[in-house]
Short mmCIF file of C-alpha atoms in Angstrom, two decimals:
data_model
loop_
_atom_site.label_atom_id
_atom_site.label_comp_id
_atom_site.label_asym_id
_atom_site.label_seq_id
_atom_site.Cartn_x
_atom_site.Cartn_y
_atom_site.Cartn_z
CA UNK A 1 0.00 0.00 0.00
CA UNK A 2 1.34 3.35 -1.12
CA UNK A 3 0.66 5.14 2.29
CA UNK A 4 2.41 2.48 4.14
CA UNK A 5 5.49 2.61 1.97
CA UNK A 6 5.74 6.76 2.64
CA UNK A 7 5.97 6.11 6.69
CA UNK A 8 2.47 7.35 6.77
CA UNK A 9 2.19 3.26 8.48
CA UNK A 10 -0.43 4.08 11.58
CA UNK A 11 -2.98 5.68 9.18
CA UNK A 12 -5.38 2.68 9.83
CA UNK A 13 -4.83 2.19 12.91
CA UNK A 14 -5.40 6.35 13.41
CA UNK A 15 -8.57 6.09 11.97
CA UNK A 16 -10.05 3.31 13.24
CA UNK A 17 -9.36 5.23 16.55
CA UNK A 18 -10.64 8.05 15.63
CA UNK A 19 -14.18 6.48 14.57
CA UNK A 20 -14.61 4.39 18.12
CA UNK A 21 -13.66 6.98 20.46
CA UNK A 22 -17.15 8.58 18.92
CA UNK A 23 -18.52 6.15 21.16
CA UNK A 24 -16.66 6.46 24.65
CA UNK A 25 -18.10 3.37 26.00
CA UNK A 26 -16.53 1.32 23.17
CA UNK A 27 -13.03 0.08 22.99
CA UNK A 28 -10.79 -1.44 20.29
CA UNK A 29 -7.65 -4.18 21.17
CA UNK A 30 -5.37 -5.68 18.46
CA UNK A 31 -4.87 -9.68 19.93
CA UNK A 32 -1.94 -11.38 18.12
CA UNK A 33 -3.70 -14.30 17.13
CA UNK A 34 -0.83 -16.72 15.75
CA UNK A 35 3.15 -16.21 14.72
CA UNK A 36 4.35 -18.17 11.92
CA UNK A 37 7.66 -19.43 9.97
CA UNK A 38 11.13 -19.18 10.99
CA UNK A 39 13.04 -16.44 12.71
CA UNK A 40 14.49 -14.92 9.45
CA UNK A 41 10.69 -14.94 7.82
CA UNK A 42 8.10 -14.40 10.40
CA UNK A 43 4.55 -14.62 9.59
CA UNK A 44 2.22 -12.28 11.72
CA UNK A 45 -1.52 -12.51 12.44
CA UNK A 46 -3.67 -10.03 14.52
CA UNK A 47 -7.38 -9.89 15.15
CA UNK A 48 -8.61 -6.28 16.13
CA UNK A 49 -11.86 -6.46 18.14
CA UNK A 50 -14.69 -3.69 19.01
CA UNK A 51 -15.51 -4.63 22.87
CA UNK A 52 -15.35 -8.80 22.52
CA UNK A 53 -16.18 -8.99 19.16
CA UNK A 54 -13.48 -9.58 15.89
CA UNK A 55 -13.91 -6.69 13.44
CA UNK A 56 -10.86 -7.41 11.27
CA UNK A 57 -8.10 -9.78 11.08
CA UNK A 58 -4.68 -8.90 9.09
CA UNK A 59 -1.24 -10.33 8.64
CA UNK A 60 1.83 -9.12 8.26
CA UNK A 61 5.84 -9.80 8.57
CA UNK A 62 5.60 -7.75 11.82
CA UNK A 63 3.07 -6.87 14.50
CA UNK A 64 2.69 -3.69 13.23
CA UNK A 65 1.92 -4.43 10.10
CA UNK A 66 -0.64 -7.26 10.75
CA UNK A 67 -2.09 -4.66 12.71
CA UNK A 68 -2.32 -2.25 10.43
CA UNK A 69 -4.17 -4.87 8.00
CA UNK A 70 -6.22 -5.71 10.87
CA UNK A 71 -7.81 -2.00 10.87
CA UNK A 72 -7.78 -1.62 7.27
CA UNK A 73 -10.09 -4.57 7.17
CA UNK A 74 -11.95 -3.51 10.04
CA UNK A 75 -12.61 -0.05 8.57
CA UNK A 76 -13.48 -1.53 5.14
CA UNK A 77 -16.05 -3.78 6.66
CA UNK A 78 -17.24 -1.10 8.25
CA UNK A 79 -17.82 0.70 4.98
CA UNK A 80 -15.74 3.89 5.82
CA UNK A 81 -13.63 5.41 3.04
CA UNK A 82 -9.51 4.27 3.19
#
């Protein structure tokens, strides 16, 4: 993704924020969910959830990033413009 690539790599992540805290009574957490492959090629997966419930899941060669894919799907599903 072209914003990633330009350090802009939060931007998801930012939003997504931005769009619960709306609601104050809601909260978002990023769960790593499994870590694949060896140590020179990790494999990342992270499910972000809205209270208890799973509102995206990404993956990633790092944390970060699999978070980042996490919102991006979260915010897609959630019809919003990325």
């Amino acid at each position: 993704d072209l914003r990633m690539s330009r350090g802009l790599g939060d931007v998801y992540k930012r939003q997504l924020q931005e769009i619960i805290q709306r609601n104050p009574e809601e909260s978002v957490t990023y769960i790593l969910i499994d870590e694949s492959g060896p140590d020179h090629d990790k494999s990342f997966t992270v499910e972000v959830r809205l209270n208890s419930n799973v509102i995206g899941k990404g993956t990633g060669k790092n944390k970060k990033r699999a978070e980042q894919m996490a919102a991006k799907e979260a915010l897609m599903l959630m019809g919003e413009e990325i």
